[in-house]
CSV table of C-alpha atoms and ligand atoms in Angstrom, one decimal:
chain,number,residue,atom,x,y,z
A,1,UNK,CA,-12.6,40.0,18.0
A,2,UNK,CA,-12.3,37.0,19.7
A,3,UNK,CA,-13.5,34.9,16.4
A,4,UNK,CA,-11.2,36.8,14.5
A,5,UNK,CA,-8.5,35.7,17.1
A,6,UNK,CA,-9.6,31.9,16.7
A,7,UNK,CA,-9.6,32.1,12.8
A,8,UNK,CA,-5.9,32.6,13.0
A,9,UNK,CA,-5.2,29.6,15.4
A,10,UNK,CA,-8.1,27.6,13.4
A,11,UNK,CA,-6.6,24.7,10.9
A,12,UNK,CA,-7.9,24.0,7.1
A,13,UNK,CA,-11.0,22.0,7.2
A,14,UNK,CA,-9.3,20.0,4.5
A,15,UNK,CA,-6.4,19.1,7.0
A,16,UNK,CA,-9.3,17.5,9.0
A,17,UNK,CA,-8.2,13.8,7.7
A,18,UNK,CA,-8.6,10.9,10.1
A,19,UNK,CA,-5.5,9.3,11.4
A,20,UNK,CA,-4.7,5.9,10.9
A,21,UNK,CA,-5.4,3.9,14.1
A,22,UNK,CA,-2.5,1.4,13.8
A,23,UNK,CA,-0.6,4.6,15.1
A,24,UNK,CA,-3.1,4.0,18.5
A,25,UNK,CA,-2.3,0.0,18.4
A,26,UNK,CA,1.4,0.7,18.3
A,27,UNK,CA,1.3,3.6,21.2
A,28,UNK,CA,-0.6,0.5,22.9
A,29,UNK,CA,2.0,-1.8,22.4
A,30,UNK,CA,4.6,0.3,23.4
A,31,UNK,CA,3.4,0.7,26.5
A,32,UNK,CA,3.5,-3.1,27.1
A,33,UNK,CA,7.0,-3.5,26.1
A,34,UNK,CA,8.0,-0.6,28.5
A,35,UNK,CA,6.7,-2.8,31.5
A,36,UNK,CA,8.9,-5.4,30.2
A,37,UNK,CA,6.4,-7.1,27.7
A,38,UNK,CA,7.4,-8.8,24.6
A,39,UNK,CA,4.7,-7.8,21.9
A,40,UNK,CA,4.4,-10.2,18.7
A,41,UNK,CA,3.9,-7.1,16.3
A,42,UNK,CA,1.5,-7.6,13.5
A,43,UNK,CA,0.1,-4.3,13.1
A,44,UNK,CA,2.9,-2.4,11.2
A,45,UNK,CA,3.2,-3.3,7.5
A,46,UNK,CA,6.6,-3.3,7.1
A,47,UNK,CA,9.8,-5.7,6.1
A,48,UNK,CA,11.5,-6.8,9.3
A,49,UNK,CA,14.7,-7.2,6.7
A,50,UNK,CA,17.1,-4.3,6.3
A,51,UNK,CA,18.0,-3.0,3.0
A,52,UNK,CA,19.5,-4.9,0.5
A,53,UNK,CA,23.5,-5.0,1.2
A,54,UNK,CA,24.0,-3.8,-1.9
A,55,UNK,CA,22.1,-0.6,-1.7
A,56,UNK,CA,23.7,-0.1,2.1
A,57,UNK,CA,27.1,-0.1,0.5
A,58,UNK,CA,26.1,2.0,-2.6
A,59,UNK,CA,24.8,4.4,0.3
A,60,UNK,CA,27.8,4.2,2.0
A,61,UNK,CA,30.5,4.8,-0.7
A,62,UNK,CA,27.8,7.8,-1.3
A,63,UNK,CA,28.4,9.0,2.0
A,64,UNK,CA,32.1,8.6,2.0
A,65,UNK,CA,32.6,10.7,-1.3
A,66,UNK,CA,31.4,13.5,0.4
A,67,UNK,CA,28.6,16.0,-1.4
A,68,UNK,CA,24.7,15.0,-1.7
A,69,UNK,CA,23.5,17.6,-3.8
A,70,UNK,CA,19.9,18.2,-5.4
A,71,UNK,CA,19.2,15.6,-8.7
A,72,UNK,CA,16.9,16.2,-11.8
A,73,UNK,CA,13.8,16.6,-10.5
A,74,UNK,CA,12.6,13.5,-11.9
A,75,UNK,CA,15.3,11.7,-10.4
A,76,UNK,CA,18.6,10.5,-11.1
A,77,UNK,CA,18.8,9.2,-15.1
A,78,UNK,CA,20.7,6.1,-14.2
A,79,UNK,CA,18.1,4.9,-12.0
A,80,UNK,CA,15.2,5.6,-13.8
A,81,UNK,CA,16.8,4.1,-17.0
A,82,UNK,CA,17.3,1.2,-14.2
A,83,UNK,CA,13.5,1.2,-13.0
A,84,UNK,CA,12.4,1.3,-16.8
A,85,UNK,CA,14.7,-2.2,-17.2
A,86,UNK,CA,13.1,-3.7,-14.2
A,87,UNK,CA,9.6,-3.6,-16.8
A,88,UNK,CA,11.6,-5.5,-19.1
A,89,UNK,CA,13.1,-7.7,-16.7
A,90,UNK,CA,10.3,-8.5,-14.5
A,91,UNK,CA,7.4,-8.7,-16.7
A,92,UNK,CA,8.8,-8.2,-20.8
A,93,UNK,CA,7.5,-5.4,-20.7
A,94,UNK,CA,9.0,-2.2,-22.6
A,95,UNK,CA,9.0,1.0,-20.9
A,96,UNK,CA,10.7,4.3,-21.9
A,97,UNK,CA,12.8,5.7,-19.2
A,98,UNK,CA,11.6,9.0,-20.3
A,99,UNK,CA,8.1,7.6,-18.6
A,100,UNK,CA,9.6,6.9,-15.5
A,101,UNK,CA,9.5,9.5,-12.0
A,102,UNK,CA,11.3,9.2,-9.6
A,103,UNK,CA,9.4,9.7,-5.9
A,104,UNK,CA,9.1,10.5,-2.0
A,105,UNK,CA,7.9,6.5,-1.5
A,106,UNK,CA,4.5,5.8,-3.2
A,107,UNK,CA,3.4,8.2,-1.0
A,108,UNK,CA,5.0,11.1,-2.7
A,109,UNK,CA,3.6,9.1,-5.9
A,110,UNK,CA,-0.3,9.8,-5.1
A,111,UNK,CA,0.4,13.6,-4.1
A,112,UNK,CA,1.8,14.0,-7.8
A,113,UNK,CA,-0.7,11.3,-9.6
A,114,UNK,CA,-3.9,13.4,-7.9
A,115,UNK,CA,-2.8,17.0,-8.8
A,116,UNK,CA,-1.5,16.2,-12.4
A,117,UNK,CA,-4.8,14.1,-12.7
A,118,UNK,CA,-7.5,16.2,-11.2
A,119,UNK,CA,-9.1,18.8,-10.5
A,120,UNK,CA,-11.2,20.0,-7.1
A,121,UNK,CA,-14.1,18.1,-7.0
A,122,UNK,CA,-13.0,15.2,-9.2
A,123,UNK,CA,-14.6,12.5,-8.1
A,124,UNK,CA,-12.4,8.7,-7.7
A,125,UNK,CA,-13.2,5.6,-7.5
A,126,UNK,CA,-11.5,3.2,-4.8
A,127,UNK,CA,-11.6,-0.1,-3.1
A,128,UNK,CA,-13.6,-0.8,0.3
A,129,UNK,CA,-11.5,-2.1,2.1
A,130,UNK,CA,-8.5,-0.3,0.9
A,131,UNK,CA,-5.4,1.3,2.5
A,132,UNK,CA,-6.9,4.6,3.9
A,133,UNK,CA,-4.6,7.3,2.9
A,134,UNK,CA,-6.2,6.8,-0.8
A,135,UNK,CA,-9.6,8.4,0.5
A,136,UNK,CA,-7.5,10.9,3.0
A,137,UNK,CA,-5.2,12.3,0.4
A,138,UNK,CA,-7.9,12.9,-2.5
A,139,UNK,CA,-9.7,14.6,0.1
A,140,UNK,CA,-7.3,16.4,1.8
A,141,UNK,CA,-6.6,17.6,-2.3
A,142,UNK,CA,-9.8,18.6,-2.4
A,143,UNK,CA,-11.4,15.7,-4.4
A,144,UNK,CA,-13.8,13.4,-3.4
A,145,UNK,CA,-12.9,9.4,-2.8
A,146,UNK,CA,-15.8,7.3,-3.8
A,147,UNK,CA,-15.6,4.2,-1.9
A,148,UNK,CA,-16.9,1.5,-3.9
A,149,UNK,CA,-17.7,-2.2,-1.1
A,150,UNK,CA,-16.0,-5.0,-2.7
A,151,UNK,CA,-17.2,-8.5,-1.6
A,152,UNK,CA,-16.2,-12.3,-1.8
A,153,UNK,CA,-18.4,-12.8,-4.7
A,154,UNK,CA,-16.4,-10.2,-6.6
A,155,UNK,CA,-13.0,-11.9,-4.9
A,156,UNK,CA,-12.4,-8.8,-2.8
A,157,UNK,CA,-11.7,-6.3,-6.1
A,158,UNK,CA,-14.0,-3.5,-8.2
A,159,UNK,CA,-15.3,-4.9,-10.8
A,160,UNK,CA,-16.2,-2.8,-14.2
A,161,UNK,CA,-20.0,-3.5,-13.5
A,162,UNK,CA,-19.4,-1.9,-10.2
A,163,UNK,CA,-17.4,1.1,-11.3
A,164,UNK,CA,-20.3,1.5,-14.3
A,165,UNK,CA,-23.1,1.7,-11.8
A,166,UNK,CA,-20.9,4.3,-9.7
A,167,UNK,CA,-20.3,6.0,-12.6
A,168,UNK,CA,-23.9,6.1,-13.7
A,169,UNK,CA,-25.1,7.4,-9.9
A,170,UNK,CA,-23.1,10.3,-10.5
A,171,UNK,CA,-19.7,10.6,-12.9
A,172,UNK,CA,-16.2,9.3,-12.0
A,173,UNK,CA,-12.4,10.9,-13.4
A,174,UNK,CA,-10.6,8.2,-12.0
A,175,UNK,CA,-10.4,4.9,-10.0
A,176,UNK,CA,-7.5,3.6,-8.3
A,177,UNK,CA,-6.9,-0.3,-7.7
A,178,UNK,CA,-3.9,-1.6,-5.9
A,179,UNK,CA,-3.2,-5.2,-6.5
A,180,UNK,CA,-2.2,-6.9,-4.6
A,181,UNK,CA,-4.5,-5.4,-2.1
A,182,UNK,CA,-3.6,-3.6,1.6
A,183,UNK,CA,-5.0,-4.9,3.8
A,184,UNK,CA,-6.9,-8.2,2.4
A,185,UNK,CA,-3.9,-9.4,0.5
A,186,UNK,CA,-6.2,-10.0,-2.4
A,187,UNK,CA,-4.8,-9.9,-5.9
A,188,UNK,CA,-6.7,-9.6,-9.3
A,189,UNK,CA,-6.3,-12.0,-11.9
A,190,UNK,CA,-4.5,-9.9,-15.1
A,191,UNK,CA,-8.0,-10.4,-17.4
A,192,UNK,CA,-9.8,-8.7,-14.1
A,193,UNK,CA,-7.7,-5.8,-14.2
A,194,UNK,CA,-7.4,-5.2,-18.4
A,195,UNK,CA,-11.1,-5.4,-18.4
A,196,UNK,CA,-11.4,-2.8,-16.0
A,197,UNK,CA,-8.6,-0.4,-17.5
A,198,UNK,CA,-11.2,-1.2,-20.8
A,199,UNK,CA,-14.1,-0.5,-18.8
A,200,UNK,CA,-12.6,2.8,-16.7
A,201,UNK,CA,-10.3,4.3,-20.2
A,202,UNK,CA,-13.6,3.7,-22.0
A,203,UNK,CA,-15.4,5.8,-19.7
A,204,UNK,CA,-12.9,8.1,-20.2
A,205,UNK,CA,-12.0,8.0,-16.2
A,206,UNK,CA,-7.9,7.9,-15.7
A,207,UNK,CA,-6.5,4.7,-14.2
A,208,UNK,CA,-3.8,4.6,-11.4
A,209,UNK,CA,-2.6,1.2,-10.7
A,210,UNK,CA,-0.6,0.8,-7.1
A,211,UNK,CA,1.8,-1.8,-7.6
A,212,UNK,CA,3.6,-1.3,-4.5
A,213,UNK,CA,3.0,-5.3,-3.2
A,214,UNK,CA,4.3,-6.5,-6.7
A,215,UNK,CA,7.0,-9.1,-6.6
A,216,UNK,CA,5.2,-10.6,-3.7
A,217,UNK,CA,2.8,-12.4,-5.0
A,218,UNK,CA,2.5,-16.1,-4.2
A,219,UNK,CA,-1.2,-17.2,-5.5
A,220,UNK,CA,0.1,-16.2,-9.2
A,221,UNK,CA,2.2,-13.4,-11.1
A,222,UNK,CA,0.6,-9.9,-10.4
A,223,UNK,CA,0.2,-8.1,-13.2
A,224,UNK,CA,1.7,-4.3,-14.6
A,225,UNK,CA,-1.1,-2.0,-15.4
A,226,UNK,CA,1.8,-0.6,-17.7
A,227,UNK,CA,1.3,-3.8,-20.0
A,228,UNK,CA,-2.2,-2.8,-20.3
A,229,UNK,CA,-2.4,0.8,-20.9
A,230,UNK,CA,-0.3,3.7,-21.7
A,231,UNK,CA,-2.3,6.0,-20.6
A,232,UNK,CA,-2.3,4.2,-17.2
A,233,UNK,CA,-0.6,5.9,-14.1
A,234,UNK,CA,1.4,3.1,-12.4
A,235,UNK,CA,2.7,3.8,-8.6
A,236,UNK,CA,5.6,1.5,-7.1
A,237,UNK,CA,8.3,1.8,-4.4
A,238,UNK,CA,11.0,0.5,-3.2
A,239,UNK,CA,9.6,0.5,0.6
A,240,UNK,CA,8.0,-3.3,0.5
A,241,UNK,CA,10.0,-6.1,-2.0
A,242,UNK,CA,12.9,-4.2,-1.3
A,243,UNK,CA,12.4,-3.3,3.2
A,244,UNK,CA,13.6,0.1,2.4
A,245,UNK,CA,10.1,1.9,4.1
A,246,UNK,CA,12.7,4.6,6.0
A,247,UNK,CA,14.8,5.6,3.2
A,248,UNK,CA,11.3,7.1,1.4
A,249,UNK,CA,11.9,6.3,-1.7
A,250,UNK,CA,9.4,4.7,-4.9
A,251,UNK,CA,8.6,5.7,-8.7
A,252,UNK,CA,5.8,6.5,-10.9
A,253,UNK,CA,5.4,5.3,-14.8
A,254,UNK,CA,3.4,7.8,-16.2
A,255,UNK,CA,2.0,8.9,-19.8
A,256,UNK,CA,4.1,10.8,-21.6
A,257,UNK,CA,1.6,14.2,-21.8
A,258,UNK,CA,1.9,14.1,-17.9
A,259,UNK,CA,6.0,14.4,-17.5
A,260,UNK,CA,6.2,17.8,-17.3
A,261,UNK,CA,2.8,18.6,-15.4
A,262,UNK,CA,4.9,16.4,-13.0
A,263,UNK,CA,8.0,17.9,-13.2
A,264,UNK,CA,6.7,20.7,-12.3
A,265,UNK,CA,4.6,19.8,-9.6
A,266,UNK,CA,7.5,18.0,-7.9
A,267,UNK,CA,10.3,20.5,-8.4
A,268,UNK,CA,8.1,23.5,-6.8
A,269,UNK,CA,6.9,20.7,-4.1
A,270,UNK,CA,10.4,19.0,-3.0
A,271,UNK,CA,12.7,20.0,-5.9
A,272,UNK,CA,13.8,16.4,-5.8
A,273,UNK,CA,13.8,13.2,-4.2
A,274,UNK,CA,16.8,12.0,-1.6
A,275,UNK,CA,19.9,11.7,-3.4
A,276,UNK,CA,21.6,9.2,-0.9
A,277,UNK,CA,18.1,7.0,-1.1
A,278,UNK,CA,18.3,7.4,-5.2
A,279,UNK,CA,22.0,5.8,-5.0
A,280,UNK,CA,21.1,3.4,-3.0
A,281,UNK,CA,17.7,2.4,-4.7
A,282,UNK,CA,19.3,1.6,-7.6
A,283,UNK,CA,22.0,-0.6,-6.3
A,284,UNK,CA,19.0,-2.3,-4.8
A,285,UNK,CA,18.2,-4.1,-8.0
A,286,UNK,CA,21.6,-5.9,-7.5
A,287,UNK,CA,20.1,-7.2,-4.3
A,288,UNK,CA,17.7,-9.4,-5.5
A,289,UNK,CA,18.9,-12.7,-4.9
A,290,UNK,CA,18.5,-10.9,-0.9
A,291,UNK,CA,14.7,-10.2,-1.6
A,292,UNK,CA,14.0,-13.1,-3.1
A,293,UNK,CA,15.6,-14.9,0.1
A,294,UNK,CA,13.5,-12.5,2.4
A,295,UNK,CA,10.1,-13.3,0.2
A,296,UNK,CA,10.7,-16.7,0.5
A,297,UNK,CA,10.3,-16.1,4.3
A,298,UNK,CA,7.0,-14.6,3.9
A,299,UNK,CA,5.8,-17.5,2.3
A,300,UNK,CA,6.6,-19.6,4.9
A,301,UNK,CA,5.1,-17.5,7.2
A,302,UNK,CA,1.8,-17.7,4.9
A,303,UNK,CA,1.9,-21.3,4.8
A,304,UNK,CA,2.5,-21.5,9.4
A,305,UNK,CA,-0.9,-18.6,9.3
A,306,UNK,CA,-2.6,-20.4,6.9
A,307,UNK,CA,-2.4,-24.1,8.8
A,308,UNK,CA,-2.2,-22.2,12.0
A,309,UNK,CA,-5.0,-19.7,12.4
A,310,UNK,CA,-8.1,-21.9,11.6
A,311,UNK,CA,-7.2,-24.6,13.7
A,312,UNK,CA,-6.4,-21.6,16.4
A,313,UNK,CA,-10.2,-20.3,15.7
A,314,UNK,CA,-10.0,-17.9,13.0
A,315,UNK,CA,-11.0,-19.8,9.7
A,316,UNK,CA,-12.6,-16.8,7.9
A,317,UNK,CA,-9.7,-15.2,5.9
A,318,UNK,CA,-10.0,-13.8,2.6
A,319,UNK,CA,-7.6,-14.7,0.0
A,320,UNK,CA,-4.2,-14.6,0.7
A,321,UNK,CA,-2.0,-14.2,-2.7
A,322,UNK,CA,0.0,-11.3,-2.3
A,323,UNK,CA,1.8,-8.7,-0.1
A,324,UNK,CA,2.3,-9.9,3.5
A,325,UNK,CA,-1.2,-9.4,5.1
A,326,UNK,CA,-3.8,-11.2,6.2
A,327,UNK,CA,-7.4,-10.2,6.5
A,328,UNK,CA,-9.2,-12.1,9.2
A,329,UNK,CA,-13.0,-12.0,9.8
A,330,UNK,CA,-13.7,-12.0,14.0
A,331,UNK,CA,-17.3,-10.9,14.1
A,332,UNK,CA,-17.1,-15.1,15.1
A,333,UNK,CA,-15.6,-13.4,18.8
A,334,UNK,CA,-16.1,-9.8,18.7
A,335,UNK,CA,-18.7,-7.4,17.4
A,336,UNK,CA,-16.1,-4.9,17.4
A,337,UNK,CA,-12.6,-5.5,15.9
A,338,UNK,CA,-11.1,-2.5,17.2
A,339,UNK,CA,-12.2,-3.9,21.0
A,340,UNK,CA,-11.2,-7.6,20.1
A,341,UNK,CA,-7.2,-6.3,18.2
A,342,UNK,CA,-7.1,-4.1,22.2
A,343,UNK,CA,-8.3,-7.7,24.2
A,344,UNK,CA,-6.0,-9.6,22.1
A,345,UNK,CA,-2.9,-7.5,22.5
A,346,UNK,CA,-3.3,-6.5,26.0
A,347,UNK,CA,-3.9,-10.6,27.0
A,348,UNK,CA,-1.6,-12.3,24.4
A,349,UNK,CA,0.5,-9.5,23.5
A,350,UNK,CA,-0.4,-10.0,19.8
A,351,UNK,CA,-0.4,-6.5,18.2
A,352,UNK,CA,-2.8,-6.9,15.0
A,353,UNK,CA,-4.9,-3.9,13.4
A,354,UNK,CA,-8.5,-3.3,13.4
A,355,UNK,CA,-10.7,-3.5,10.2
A,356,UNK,CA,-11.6,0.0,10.6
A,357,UNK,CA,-8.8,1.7,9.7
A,358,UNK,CA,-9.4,0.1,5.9
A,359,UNK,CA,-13.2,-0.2,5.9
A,360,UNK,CA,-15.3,1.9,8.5
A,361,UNK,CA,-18.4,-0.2,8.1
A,362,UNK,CA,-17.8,-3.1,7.7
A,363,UNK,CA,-14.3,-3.3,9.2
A,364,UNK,CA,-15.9,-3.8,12.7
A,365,UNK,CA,-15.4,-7.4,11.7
A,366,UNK,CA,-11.9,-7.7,10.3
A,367,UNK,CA,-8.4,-7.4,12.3
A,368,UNK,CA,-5.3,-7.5,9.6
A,369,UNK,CA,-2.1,-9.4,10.4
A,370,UNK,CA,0.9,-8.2,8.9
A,371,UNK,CA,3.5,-11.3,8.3
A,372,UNK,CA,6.3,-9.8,7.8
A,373,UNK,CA,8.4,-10.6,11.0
A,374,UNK,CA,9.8,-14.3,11.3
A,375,UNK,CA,8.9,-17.9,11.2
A,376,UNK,CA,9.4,-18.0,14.9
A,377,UNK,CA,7.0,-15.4,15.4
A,378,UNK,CA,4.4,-16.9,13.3
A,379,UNK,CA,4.4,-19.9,15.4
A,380,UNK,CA,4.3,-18.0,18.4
A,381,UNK,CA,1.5,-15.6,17.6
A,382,UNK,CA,-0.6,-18.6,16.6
A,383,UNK,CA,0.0,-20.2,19.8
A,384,UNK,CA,-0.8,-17.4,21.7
A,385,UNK,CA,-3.9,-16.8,20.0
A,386,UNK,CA,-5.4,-20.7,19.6
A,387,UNK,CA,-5.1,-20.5,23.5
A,388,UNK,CA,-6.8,-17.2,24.0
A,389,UNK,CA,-9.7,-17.9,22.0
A,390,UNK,CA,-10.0,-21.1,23.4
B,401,PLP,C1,-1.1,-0.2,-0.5
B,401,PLP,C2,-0.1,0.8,-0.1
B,401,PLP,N1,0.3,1.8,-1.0
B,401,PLP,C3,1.2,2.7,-0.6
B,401,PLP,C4,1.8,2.7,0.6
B,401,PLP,C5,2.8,3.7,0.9
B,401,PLP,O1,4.1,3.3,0.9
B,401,PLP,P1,5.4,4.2,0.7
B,401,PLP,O2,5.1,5.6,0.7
B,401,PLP,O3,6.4,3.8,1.8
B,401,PLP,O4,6.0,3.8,-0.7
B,401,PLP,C6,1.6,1.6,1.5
B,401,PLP,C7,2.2,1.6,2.8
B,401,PLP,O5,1.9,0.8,3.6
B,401,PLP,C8,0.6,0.7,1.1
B,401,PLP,O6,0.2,-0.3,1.9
């Protein structure tokens, strides 16, 4: 009786997903600033910027005309005839609105791209390290993420000899990349990823390509999966180039046998997507000149982390081309990263996350900084932490 009892109380074992730490590091940092602490934050990674203007206003003249009502499913036409232009504009590319879905964030993006995709049981390929709601929503979907250890030799990416020999252990329907990379920063060269799209498409495994970091890439241009493949899935948002994490709003490009799978999905899921953050996404596109501004702050605030941190003691980073993180090797100081990011923000108040949120192995020697926040801050953190270590 008592079992019986519990059973009703008792949660899915597929809801059993780990959380992501960061949450623990900010709780932690909030508790400094509420003793009057200022904390250098470098753990969240988000835009300090606000929206473009031009999407604020668009929201606002949204607002003032009075009704927000449900939209296509699929999203608003006008913006996804706008996303499919940014393909043209941004890399040449030619994309047919008809391809393009409108979503909750990228988020939103993966819940869709996973049930059109697979089935329970499907096994996936994705990167170690690699942002860790990948692995938690395939499994909390009932498929199985297949973490595949990416190395320097490799620069940091899966490589089609990798994803073979997975494949060959026991059979893959799809691998996931995202370039560049959360949390190493780490792009892959455009011949890296068409030969693994050859390699993965040839295996018959579908491809998702998470573009979310694109249009901040400073090592070289980042490459569309959508120039590559048709038959890619290609995930984006509008929460990093354009700082708009809180209005939860991003887009798929999908093949065209998937658009109504989709449709469907989405309409019985959320029926559609936040009119007021649709408005406002595309009048974001007219903000460029904005982002462009903002991005340009990033890569000053690569340049002061990438003079500042080795002199300051931490000289093993991997590559940093892309996004606005850094993935700093510790094991120099700490043989746990989780110990060393809690040490370093409770004695310099530098909030970082530990490697083991992305990477659960070998992780315990990585902390990621997130540079999103100002020049000033840069300075400061690197400061900070030169004196500590020293
Ligand atoms: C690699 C990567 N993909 C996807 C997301 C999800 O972003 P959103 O749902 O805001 O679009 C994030 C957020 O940090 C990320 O780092």
């Amino acid at each position: 009786m008592l079992d019986a009892a519990r059973r009703l109380i008792m949660p899915s074992a597929r809801s059993d997903v780990p959380p992501f730490m960061v949450m623990d590091v900010m709780a932690a940092a909030a508790r400094i600033e509420a003793a009057g602490g200022r904390v250098i934050h470098m753990e969240v990674g988000q835009p300090a910027a606000p929206a473009p203007s031009t999407a604020i206003a668009a929201a606002r003249a949204a607002l003032a005309a009075g009704r927000i009502g449900y939209t296509a499913t699929l999203g608003i036409p006008s913006l996804r005839a706008r996303i499919a232009r940014h393909y043209a504009d941004a890399y040449g590319v030619p994309v047919d609105p008809a391809r393009v879905i409108v979503t909750t964030g990228s988020s939103g993006g993966f819940i869709l791209a996973f049930l059109a995709l697979f089935e329970p049981g499907d096994r996936v390929a994705v990167a170690l390290p690699g942002y860790p709601p990948y692995r938690h929503i395939l499994t909390a979907l009932g498929c199985e993420p297949v973490p595949i250890e990416t190395t320097q030799a490799t620069r940091w990416t899966i490589t089609p000899e990798m994803l073979i020999a997975a494949h060959r252990r026991a059979p893959l329907k799809g691998v996931l990349i995202g370039s560049p990379a959360n949390p190493t920063g780490t792009m892959m060269a455009a011949e890296a990823l068409r030969d693994l799209i050859e390699v993965a498409e040839g295996e018959g495994m579908r491809f998702i390509s998470d573009e979310i970091y694109h249009g901040l890439d400073y090592a070289f241009a980042a490459e569309t999966a959508a120039r590559l493949s048709d038959n890619a899935v290609i995930i984006n948002s509008f929460s990093k180039y354009f700082c708009m994490t809180g209005w939860r709003i991003g887009w798929m490009v999908v093949p065209e046998p998937l658009i109504r799978p989709i449709e469907r999905l989405q309409g019985n899921l959320a029926i559609s997507v936040p009119t007021l953050s649709q408005i406002a996404a595309q009048a974001a596109f007219d903000g460029r000149a904005e982002m462009e501004a903002v991005k340009h702050g990033y890569e000053e605030n690569r340049r002061i982390l990438l003079d500042g941190l080795p002199k300051a003691g931490l000289d093993k980073i991997l590559p940093v081309d892309g996004a606005f993180y850094l993935y700093a090797d510790v094991s120099r100081f700490a043989d746990d990263s989780f110990a060393f990011a809690k040490r370093m923000l409770e004695e310099t108040h530098v909030a970082a996350t530990p490697g083991v949120d992305f990477d659960p192995l070998r992780g315990r020697h990585f902390v990621r900084f997130c540079y999103a926040g100002s020049a000033a801050e840069m300075h400061e953190a690197v400061e900070r932490i030169g004196a500590w270590l020293r």
